[in-house]
CSV table of C-alpha atoms in Angstrom, one decimal:
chain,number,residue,atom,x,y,z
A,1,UNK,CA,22.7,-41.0,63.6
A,2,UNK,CA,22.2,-44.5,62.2
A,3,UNK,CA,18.8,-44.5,62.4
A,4,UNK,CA,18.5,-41.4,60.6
A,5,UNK,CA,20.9,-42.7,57.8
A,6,UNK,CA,17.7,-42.3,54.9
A,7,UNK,CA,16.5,-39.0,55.9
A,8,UNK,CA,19.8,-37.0,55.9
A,9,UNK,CA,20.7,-39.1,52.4
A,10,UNK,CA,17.4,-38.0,50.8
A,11,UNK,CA,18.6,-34.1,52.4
A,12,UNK,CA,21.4,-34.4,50.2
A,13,UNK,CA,19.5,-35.7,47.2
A,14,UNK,CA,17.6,-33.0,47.5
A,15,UNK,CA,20.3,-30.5,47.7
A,16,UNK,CA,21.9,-31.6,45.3
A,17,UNK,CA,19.4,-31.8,42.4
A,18,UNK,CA,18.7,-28.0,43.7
A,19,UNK,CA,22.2,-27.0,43.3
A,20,UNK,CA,23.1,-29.0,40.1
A,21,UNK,CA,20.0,-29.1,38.5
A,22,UNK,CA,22.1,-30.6,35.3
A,23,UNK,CA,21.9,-34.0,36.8
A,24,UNK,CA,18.2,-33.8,36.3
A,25,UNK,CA,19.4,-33.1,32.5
A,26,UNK,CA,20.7,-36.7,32.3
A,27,UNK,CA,18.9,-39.1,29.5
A,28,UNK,CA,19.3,-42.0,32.4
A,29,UNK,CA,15.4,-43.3,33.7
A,30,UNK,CA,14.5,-41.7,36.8
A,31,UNK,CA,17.5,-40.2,37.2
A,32,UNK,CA,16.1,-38.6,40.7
A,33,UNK,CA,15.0,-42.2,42.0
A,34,UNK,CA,18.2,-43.3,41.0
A,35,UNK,CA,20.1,-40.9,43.0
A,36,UNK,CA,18.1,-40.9,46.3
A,37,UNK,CA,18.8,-44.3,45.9
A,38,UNK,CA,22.6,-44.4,45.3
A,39,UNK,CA,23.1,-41.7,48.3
A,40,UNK,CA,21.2,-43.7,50.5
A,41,UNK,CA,23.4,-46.6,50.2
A,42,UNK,CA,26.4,-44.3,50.3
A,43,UNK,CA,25.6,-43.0,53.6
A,44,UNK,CA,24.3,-45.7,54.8
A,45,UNK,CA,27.9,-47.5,54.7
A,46,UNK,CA,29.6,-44.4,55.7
A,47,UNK,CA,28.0,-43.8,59.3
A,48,UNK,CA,28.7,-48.0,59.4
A,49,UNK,CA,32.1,-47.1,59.0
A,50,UNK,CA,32.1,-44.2,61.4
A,51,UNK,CA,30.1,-46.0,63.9
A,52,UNK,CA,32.7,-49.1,64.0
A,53,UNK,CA,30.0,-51.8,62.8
A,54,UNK,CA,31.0,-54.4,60.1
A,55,UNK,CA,31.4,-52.6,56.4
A,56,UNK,CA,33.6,-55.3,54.3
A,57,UNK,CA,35.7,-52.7,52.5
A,58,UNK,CA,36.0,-54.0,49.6
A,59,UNK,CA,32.6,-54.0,49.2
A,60,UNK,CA,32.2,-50.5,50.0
A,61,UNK,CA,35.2,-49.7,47.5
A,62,UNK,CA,33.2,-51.6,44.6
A,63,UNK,CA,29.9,-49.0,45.8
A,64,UNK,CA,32.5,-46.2,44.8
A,65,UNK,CA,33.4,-48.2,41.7
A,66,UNK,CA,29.7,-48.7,40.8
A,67,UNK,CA,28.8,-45.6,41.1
A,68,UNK,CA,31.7,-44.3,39.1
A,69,UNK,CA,30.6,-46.5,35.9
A,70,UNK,CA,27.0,-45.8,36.0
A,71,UNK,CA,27.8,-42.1,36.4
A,72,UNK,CA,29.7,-42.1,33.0
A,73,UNK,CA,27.2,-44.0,31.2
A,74,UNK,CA,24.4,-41.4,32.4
A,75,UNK,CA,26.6,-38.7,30.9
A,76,UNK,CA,26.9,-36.7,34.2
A,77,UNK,CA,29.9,-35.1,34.6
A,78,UNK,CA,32.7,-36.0,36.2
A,79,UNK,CA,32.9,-32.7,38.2
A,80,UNK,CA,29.2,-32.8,39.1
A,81,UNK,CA,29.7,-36.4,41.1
A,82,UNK,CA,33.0,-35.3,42.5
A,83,UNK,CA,30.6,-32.5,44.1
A,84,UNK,CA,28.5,-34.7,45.2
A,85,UNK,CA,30.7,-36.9,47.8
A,86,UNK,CA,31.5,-33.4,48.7
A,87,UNK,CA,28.4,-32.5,49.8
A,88,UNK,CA,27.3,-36.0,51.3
A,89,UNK,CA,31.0,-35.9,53.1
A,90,UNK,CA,30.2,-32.1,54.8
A,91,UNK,CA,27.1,-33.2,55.1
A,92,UNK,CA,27.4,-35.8,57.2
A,93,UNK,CA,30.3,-33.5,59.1
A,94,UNK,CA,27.7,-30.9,60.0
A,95,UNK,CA,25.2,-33.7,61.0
A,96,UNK,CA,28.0,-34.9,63.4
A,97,UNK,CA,28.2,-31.7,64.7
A,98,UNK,CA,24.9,-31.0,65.4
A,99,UNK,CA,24.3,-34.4,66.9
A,100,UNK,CA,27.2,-33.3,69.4
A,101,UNK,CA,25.7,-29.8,69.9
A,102,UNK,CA,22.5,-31.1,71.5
A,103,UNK,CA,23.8,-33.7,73.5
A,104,UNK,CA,22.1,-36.5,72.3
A,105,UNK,CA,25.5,-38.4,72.9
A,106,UNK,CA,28.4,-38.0,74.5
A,107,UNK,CA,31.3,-37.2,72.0
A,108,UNK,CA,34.6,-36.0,73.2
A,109,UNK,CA,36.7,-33.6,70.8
A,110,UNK,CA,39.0,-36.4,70.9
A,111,UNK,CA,36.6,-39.0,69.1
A,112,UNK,CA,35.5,-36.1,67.0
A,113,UNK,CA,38.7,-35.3,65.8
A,114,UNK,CA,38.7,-39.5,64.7
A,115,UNK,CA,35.7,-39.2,63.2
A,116,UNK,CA,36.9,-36.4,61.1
A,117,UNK,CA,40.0,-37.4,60.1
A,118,UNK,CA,38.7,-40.7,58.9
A,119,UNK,CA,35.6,-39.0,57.0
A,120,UNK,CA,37.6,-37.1,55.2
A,121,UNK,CA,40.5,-40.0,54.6
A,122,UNK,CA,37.4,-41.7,53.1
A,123,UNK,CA,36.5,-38.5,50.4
A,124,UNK,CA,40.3,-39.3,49.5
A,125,UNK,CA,39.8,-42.8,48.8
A,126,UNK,CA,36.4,-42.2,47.2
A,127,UNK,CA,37.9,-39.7,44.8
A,128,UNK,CA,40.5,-41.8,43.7
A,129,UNK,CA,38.2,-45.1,43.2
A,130,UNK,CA,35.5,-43.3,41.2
A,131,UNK,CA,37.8,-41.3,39.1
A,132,UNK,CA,39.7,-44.7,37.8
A,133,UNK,CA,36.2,-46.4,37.1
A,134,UNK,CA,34.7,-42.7,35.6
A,135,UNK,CA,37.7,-42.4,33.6
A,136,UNK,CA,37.7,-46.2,32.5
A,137,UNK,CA,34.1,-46.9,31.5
A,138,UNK,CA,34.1,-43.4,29.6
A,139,UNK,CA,37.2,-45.1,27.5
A,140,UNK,CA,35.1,-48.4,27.1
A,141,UNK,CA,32.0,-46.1,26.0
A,142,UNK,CA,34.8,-44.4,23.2
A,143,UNK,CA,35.8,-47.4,22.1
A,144,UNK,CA,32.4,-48.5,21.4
A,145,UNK,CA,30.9,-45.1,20.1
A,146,UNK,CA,34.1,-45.2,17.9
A,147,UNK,CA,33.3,-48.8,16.5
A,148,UNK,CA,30.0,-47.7,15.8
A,149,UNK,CA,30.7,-44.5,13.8
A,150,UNK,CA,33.7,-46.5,11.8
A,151,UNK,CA,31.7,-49.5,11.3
A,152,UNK,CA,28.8,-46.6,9.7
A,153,UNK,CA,31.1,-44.8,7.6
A,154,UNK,CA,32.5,-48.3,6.4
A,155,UNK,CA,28.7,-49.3,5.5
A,156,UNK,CA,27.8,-45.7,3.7
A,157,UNK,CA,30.6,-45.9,1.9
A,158,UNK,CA,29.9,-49.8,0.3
A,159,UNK,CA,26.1,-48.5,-0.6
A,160,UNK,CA,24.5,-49.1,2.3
A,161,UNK,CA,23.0,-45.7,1.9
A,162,UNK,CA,20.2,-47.2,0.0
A,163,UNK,CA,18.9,-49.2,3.0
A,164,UNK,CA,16.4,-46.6,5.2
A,165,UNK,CA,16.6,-48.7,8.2
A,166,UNK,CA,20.7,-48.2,7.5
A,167,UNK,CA,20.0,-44.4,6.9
A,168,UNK,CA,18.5,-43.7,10.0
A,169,UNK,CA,20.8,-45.6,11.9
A,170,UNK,CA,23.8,-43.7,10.2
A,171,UNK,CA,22.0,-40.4,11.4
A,172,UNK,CA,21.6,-41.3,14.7
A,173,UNK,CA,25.0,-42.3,15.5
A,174,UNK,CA,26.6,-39.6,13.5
A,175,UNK,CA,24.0,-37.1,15.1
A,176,UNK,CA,22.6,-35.9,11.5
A,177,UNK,CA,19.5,-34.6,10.7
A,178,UNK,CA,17.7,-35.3,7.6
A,179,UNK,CA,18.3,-32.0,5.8
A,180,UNK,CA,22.3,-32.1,7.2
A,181,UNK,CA,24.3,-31.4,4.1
A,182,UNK,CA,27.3,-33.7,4.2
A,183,UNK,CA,30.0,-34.1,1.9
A,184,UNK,CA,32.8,-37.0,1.2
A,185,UNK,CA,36.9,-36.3,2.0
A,186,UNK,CA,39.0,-39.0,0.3
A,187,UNK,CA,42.7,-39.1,0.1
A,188,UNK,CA,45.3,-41.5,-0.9
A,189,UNK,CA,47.7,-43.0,2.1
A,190,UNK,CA,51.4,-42.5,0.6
A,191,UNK,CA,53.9,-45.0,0.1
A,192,UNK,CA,54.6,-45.1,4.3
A,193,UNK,CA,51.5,-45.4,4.9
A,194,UNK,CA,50.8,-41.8,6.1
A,195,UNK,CA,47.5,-40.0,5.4
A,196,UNK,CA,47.7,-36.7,3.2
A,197,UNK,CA,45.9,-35.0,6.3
A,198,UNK,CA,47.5,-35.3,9.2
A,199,UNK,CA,45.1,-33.5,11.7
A,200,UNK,CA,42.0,-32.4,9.7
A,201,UNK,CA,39.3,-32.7,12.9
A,202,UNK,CA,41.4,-29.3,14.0
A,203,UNK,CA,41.1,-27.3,11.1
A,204,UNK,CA,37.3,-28.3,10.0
A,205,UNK,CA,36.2,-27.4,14.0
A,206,UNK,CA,37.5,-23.9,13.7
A,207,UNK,CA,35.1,-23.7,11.2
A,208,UNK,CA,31.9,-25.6,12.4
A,209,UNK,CA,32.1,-28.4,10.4
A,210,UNK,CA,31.7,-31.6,12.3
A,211,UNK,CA,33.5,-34.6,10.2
A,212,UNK,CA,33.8,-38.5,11.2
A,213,UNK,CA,37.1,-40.0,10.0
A,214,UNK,CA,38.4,-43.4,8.8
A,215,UNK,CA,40.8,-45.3,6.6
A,216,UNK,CA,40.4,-48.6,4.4
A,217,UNK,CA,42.0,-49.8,1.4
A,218,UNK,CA,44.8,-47.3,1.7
A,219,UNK,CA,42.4,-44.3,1.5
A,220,UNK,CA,41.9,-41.6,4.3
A,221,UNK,CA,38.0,-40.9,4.3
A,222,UNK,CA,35.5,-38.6,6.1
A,223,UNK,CA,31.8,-37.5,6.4
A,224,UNK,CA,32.1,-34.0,6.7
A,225,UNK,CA,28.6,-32.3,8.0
A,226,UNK,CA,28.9,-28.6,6.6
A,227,UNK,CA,28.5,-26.2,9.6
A,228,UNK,CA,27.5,-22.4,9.0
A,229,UNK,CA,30.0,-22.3,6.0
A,230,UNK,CA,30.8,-23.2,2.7
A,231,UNK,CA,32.2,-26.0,0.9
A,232,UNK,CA,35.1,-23.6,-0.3
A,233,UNK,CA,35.9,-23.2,3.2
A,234,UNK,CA,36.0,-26.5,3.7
A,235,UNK,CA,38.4,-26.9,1.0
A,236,UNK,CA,40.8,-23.9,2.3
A,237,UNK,CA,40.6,-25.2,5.7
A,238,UNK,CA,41.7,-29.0,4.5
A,239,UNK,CA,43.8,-27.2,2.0
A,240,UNK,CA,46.3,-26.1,5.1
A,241,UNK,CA,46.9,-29.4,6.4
A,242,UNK,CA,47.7,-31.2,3.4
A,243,UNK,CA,50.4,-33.3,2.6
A,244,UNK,CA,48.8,-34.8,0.1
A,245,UNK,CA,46.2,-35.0,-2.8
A,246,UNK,CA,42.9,-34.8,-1.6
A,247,UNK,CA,39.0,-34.7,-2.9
A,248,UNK,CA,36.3,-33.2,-1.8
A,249,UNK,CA,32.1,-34.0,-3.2
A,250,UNK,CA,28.9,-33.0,-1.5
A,251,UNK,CA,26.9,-35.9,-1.5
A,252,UNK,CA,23.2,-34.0,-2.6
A,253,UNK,CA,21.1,-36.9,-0.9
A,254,UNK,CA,22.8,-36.9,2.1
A,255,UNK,CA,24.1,-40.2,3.5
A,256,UNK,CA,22.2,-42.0,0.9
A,257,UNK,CA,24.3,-41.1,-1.7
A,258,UNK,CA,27.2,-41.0,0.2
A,259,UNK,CA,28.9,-44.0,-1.8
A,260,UNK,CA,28.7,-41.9,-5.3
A,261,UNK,CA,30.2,-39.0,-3.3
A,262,UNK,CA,33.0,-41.6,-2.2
A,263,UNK,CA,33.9,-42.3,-5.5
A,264,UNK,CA,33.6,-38.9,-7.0
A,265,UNK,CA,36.0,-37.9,-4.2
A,266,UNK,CA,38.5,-40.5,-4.7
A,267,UNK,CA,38.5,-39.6,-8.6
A,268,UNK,CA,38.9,-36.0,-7.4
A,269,UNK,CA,42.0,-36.9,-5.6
A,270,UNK,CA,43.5,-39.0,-9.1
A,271,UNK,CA,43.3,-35.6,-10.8
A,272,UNK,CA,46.1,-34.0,-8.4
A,273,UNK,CA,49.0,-35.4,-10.2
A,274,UNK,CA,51.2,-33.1,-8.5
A,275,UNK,CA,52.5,-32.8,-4.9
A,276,UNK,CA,49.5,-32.0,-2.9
A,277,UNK,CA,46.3,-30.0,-2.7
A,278,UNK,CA,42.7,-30.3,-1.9
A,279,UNK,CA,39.6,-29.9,-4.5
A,280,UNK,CA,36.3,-29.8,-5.2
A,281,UNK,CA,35.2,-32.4,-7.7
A,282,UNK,CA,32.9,-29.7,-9.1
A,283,UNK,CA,36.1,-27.7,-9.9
A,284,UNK,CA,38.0,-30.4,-11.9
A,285,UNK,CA,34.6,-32.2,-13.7
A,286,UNK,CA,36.3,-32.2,-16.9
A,287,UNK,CA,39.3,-34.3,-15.2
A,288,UNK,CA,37.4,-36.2,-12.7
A,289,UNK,CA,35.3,-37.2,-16.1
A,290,UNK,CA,38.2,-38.3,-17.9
A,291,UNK,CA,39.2,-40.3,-14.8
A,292,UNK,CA,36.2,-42.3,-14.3
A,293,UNK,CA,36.8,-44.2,-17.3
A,294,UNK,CA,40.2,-45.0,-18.1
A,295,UNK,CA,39.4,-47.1,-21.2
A,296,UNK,CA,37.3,-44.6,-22.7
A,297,UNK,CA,39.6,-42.0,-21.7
A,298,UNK,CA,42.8,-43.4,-23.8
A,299,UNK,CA,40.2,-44.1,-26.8
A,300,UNK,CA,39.7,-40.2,-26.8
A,301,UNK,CA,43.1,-39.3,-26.5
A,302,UNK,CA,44.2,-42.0,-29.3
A,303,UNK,CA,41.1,-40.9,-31.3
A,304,UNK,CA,42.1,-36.8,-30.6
A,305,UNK,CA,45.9,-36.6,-30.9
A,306,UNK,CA,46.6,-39.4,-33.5
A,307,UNK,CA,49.9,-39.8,-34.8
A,308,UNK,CA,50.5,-36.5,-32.9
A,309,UNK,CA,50.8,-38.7,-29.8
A,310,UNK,CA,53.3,-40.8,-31.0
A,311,UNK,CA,55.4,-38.2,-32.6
A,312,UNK,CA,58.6,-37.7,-31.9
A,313,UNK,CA,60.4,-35.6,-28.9
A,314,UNK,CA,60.4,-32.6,-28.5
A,315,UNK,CA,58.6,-31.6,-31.3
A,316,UNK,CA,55.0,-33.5,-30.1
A,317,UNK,CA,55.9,-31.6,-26.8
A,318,UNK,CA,56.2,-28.2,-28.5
A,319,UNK,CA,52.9,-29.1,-31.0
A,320,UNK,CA,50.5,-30.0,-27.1
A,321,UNK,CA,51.5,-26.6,-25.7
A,322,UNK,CA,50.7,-24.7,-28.8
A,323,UNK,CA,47.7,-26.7,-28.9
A,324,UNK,CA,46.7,-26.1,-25.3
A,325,UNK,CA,47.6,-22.1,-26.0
A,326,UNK,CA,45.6,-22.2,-29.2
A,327,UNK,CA,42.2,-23.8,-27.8
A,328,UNK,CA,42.7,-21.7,-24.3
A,329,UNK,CA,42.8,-18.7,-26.5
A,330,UNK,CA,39.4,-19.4,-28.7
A,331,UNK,CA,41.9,-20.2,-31.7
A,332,UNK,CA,43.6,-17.2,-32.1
A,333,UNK,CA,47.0,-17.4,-33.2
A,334,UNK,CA,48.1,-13.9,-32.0
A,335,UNK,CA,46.4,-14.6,-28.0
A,336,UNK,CA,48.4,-17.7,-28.3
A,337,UNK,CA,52.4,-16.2,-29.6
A,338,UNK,CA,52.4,-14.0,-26.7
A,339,UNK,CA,51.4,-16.9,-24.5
A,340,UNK,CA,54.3,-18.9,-26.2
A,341,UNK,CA,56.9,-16.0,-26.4
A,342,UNK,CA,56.6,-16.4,-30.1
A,343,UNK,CA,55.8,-15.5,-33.5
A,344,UNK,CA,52.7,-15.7,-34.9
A,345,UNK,CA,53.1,-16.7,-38.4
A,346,UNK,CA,55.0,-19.6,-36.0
A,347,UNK,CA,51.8,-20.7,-34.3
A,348,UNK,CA,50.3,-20.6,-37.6
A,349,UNK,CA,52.7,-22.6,-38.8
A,350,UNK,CA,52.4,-25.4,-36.1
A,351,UNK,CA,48.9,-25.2,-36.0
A,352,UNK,CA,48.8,-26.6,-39.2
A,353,UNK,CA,51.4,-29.4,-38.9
A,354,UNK,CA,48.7,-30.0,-35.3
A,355,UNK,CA,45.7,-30.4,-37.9
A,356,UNK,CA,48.1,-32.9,-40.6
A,357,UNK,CA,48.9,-35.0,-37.6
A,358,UNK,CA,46.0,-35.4,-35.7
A,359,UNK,CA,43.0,-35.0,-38.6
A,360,UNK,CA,41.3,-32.5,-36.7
A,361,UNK,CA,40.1,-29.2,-37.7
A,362,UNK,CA,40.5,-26.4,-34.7
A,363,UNK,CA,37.8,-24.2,-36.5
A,364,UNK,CA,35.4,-27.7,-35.9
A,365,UNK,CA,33.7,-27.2,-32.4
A,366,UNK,CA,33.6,-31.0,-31.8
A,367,UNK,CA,36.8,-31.2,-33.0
A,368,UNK,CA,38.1,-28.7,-30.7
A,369,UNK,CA,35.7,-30.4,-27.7
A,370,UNK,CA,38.0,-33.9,-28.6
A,371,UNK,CA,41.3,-31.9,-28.6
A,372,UNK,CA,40.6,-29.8,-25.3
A,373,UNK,CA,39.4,-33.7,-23.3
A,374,UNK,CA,42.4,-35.3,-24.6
A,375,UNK,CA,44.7,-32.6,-23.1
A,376,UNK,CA,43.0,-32.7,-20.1
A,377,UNK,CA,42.8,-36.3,-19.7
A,378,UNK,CA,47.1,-36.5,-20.7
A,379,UNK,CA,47.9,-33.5,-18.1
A,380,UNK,CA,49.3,-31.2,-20.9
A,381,UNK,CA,46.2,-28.3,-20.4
A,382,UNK,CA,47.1,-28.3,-16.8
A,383,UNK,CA,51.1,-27.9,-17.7
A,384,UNK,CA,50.3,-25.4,-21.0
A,385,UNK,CA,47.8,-23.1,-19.3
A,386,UNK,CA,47.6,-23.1,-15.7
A,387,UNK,CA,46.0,-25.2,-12.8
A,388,UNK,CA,43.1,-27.0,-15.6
A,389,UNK,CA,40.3,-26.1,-13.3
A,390,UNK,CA,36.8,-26.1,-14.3
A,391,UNK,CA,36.3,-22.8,-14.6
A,392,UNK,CA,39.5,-22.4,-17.5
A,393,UNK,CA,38.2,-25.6,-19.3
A,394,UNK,CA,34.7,-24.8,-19.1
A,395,UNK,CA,35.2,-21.8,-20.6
A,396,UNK,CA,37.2,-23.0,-23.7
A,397,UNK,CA,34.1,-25.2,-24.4
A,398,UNK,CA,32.0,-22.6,-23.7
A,399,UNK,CA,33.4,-21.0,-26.3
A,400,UNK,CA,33.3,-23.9,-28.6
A,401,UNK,CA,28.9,-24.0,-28.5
């Protein structure tokens, strides 16, 4: 059988690209050469072995391990090249066989029951070997793929977004397309050092979002590609897992922009003052505003409140919650004493000691405007009138125009 060692490997080639046609689906060159190849070389050894000439085992063992590696960077499945030294094992079994069938050598049962046992003893062997280098080189190839995609987000979310050679890069590793809307994930780490979501690749794959996730400078961070859903879905699904404040901001340009988005979501996450909770900058704008400038921001609120800031407790407290009530309720005074569980001639009453302290006329749109940022910016419109989402703020300035 020797001699015929290439022909009945390149039978079992061709068998087995005819049974598993998806090792012809491999990205590997020549992926057909490649395995007539490796199966001649396997076989070769093997009727060596089963023919008593000199095979060095160790070498053969490092064939198994070869082939194992390569395998796993080609992508084939594991399961496919397990089936493989199946087939090239019964192969050569029935090729045994038949040799004995015609008589073209003597082989007693006895030998053939050696030749057997020790083919199949070698499937054993071969199994184990290829697994442990399969299973190791697809860790190495983890590792690596994992470096890649860390060192990516790492670089979109410094500004290398601006760089097109950079872009493309960043889409080909994070398997993006150009029109792939994406968004940004941010989250404080707490004061153990524990990210606010625990296990958010879970939650956003029941929903077909794909995300990539990483942490640096005590921030949890993703690249979340949107699937066939919503950003709102996004936010319930995150909003499940969260043990802390999180933010949430579609990045429009894709991973260009991916650094504003970044920041946006970071801000985002500032605004949940709190416990925990997950949010979409565009529903907190008017905090995530006040936020981005912190020097600004206490120049407003100085400017806006006035002495009413400084005044005394618990009076200033009572004046910011009738003032929340008041502008929440488009200034009127009655809207605002059943909000309060109060009087009405007692709203008017503090709404004018409001006006004395902080100069500002609530009939005054921009006045109002100042009033309405300041509470936002100090937490007291999220504490008077509900959660201080865009939609309850937006509408008080709506209402102000």
């Amino acid at each position: 059988m020797t001699p015929r060692a290439d022909t009945i490997a390149d039978s079992i080639t061709l068998a087995l690209i005819e049974q598993e046609p998806a090792y012809l689906a491999s990205s590997a060159p020549d992926i057909a050469g490649e395995l007539r190849r490796s199966t001649r070389e396997h076989i070769g050894q093997g009727l060596r072995t089963l023919s008593g000439l000199p095979a060095a085992n160790d070498n053969t063992r490092e064939v198994w391990r070869r082939t194992g590696r390569e395998r796993a960077r080609q992508g084939i499945p594991m399961e496919l090249v397990l089936k493989a030294y199946t087939l090239g094992s019964r192969t050569l079994w029935e090729e045994l066989m038949l040799e004995r069938e015609q008589c073209r050598s003597s082989i007693d049962e006895h030998l053939l029951l050696v030749a057997g046992q020790q083919l199949w003893r070698a499937l054993d062997s071969q199994y184990e070997t290829l697994v442990e280098a399969y299973r190791q080189e697809s860790a190495r190839m983890q590792q690596r793929d994992l470096a890649n995609v860390l060192e990516i987000l790492d670089g979109l979310r410094s500004g290398r977004g601006g760089d097109p050679a950079f872009v493309i890069e960043a889409r080909a590793t994070l398997g993006l397309s150009a029109s792939q809307q994406i968004a940004c994930v941010v989250g404080p780490l707490d004061d153990q050092g524990s990210p606010p979501l625990p296990a958010p690749e879970d939650a956003l794959d029941q929903i077909g979002a794909v995300s990539h996730w990483n942490t640096r400078d005590g921030h949890q961070f993703a690249l979340v590609a949107l699937g066939t859903g919503s950003w709102n879905s996004v936010v319930d699904s995150l909003a499940a897992q969260a043990v802390g404040p999180v933010g949430v901001a579609h990045s429009p340009e894709g991973v260009s922009s991916f650094a504003a988005a970044y920041r946006l979501a970071a801000l985002t996450a500032e605004t949940i003052t709190e416990g925990s909770g997950v949010a979409l900058a565009t529903e907190r704008l008017p905090r995530v505003i006040m936020a981005a400038d912190h020097q600004s921001s206490e120049l407003l609120v100085r400017h806006a409140l006035g002495s009413l800031w400084t005044h005394p407790e618990p009076h200033r407290g009572t004046l910011l919650d009738t003032l929340a009530h008041m502008l929440a309720s488009d200034g009127s005074p009655t809207n605002a004493a059943k909000a309060l569980y109060c009087h009405r001639n007692t709203v008017i009453y503090r709404v004018r000691r409001i006006e004395e302290l902080t100069g500002h006329d609530l009939t005054d749109p921009r006045d109002r405007l100042l009033l309405t940022l300041a509470l936002v910016r100090t937490g007291h419109w999220t504490r008077a009138v509900g959660q201080g989402d865009s939609s309850t703020v937006r509408g008080s300035f709506n209402r102000m125009n």
